[in-house]
Tab-separated table of N, CA and C in Angstrom:
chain	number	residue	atom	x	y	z
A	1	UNK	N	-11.735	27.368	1.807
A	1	UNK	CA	-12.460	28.368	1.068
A	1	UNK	C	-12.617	27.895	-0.378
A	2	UNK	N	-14.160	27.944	-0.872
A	2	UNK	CA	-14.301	27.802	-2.503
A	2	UNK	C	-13.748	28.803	-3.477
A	3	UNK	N	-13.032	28.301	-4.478
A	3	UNK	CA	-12.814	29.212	-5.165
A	3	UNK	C	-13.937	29.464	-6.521
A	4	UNK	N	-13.679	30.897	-6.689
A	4	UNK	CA	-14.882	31.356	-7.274
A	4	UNK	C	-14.571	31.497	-8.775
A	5	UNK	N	-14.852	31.079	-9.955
A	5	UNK	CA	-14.889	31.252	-11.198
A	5	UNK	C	-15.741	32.670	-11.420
A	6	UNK	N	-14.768	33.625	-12.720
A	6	UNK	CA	-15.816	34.254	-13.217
A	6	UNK	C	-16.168	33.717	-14.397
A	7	UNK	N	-15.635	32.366	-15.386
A	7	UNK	CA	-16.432	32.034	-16.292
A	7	UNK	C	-15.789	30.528	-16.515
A	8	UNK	N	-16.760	29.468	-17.066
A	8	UNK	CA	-16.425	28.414	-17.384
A	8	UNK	C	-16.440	27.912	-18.697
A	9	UNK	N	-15.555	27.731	-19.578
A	9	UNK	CA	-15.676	27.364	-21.162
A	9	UNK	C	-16.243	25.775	-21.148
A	10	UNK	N	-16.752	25.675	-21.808
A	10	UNK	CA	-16.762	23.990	-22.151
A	10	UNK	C	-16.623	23.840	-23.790
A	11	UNK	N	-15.611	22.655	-23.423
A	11	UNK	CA	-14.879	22.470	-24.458
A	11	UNK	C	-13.032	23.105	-24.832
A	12	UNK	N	-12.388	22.248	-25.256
A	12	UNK	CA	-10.693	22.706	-25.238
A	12	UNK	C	-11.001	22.935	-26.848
A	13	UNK	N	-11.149	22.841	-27.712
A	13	UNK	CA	-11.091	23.404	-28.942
A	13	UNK	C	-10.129	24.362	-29.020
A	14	UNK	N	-10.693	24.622	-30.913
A	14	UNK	CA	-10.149	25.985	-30.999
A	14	UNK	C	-10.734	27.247	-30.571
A	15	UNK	N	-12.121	27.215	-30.677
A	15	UNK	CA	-13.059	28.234	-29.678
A	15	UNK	C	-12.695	28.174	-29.049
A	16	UNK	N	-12.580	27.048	-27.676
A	16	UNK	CA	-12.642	26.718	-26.013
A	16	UNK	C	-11.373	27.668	-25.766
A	17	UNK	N	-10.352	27.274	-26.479
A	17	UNK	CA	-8.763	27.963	-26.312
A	17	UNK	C	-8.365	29.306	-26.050
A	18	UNK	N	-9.046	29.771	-27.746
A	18	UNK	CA	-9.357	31.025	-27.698
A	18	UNK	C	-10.197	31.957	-26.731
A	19	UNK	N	-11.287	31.820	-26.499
A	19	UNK	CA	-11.548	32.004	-25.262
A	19	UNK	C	-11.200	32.265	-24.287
A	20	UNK	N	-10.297	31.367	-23.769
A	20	UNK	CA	-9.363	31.108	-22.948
A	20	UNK	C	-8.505	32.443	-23.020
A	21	UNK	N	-7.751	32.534	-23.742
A	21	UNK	CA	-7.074	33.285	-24.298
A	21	UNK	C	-7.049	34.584	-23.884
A	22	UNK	N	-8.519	35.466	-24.455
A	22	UNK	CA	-9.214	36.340	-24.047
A	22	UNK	C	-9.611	36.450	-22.307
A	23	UNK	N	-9.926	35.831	-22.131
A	23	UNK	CA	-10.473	35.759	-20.520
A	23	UNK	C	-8.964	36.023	-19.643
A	24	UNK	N	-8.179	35.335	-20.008
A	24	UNK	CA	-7.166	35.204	-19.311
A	24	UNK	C	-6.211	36.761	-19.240
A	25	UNK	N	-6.337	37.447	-20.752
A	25	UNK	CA	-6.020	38.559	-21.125
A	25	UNK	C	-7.005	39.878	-20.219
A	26	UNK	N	-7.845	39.729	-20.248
A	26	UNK	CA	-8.967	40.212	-18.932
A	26	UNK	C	-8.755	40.675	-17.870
A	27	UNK	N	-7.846	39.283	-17.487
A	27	UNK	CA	-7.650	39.255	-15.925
A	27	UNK	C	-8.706	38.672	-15.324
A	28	UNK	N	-9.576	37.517	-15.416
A	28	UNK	CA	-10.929	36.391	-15.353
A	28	UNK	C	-10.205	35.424	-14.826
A	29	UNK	N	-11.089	34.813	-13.885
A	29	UNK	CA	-10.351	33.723	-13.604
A	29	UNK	C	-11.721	32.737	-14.500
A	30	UNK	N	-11.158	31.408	-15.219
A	30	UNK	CA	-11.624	30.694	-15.662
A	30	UNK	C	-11.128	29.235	-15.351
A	31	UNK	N	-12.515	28.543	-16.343
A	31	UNK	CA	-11.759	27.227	-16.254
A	31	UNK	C	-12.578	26.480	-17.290
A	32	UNK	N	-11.621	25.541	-18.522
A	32	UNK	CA	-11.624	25.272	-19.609
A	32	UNK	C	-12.321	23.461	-19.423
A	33	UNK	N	-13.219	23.138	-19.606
A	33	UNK	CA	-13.395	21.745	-19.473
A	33	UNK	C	-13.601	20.969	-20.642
A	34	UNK	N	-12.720	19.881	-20.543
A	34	UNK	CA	-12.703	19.257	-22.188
A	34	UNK	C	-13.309	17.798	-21.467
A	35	UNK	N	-14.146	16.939	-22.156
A	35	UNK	CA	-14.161	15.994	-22.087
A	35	UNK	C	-12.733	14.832	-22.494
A	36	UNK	N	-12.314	15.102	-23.434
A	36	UNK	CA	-11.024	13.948	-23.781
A	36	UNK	C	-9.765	14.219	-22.896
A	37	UNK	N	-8.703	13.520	-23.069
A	37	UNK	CA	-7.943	13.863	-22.136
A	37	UNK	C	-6.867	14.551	-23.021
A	38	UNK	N	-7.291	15.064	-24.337
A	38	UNK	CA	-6.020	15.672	-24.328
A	38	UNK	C	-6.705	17.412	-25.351
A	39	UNK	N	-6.285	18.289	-25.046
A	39	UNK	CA	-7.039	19.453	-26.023
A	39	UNK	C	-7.078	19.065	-27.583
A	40	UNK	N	-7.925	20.241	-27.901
A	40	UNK	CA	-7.891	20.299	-29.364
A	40	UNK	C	-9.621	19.791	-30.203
A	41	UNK	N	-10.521	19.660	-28.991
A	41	UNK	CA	-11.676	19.120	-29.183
A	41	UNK	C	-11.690	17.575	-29.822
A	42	UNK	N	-12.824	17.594	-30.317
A	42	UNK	CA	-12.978	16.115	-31.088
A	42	UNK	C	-12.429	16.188	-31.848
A	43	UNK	N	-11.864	16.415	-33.123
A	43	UNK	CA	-12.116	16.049	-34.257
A	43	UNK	C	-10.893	14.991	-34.578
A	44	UNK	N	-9.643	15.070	-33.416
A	44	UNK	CA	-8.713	14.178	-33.455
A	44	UNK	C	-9.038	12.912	-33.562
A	45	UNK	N	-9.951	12.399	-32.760
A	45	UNK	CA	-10.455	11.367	-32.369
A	45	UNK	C	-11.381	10.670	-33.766
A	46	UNK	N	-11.952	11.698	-34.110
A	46	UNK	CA	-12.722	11.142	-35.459
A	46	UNK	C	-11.806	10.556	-36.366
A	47	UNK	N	-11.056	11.403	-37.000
A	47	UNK	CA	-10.235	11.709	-38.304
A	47	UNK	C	-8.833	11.288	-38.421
A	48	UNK	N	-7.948	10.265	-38.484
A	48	UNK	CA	-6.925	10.376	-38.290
A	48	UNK	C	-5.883	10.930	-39.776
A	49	UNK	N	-6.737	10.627	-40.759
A	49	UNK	CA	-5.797	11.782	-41.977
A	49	UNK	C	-6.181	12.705	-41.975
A	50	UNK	N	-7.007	13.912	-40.872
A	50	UNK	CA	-7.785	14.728	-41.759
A	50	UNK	C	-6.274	15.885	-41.039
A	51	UNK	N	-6.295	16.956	-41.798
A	51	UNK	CA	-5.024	17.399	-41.953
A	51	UNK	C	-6.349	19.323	-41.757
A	52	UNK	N	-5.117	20.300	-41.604
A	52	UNK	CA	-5.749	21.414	-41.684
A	52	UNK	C	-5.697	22.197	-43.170
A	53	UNK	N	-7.185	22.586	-43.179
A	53	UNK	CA	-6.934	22.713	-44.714
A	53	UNK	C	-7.194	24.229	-45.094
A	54	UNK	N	-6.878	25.351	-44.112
A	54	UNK	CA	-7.157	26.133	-44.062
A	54	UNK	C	-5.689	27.267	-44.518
A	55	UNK	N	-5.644	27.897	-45.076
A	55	UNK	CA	-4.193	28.963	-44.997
A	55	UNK	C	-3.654	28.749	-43.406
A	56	UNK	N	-2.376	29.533	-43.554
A	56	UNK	CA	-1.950	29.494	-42.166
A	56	UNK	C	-2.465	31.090	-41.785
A	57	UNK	N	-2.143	31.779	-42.561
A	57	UNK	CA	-3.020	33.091	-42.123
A	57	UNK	C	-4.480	32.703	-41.605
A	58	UNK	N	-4.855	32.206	-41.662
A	58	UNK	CA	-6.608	32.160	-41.156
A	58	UNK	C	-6.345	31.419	-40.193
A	59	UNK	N	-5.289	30.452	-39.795
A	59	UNK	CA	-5.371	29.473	-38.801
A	59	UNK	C	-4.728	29.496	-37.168
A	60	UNK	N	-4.169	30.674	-37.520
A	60	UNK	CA	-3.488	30.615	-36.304
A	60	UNK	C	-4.251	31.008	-34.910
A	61	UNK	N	-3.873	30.904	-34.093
A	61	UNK	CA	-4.376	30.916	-32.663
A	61	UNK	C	-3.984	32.318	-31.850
A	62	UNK	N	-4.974	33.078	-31.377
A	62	UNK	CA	-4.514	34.463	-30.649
A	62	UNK	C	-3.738	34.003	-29.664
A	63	UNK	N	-2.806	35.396	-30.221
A	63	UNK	CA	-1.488	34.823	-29.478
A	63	UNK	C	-0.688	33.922	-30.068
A	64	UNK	N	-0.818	33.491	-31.194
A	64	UNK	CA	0.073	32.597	-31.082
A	64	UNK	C	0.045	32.031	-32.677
A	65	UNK	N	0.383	32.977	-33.732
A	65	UNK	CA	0.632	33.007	-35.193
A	65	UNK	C	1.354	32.212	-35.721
A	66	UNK	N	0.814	30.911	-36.834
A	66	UNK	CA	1.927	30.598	-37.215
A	66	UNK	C	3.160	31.132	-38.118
A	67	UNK	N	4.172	30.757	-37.886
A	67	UNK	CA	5.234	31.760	-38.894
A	67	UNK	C	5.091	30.775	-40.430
A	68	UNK	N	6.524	32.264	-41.299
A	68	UNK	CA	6.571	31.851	-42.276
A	68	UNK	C	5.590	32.485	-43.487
A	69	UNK	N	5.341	32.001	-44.622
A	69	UNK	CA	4.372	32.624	-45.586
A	69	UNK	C	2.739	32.294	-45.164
A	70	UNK	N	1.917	33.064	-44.873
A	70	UNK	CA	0.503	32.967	-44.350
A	70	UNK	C	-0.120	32.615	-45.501
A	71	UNK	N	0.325	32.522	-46.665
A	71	UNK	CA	-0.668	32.108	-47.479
A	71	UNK	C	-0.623	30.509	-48.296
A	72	UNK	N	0.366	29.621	-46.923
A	72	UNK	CA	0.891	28.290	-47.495
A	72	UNK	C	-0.348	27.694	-46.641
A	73	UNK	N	-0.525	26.245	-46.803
A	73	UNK	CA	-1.588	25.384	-46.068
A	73	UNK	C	-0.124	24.267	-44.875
A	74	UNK	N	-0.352	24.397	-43.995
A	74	UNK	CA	0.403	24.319	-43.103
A	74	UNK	C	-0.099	22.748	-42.841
């Protein structure tokens, strides 16, 4: 028997993830397709100093907050 998707992300990112995230919270069955073999989208692959330059308050992942002071650059 095929199994049936109710939605397919493309891309593991931080979108793709999130997404994920949500769908899964749903109760959806999904499925996340990244081209590289490891998550986190491209930009690993580009950049090897590039660092996150965002607060940690703005950066964290649903579900999944980083701790500590939210207003340090992590």
């Amino acid at each position: 028997m095929k199994e049936t998707l109710d939605t397919i992300v493309i891309g593991g990112g931080q979108a793709g993830l999130a997404s994920g995230y949500h769908l899964q919270k749903k109760g959806l069955s999904f499925l996340i397709l990244e081209a590289s073999d490891r998550i986190g989208g491209s930009w690993p692959s580009y950049y090897d100093s590039l660092k996150l330059f965002s607060p940690a308050g703005y950066s964290s992942m649903p579900g999944l907050k980083f701790s500590g002071n939210q207003n340090r650059y992590p």
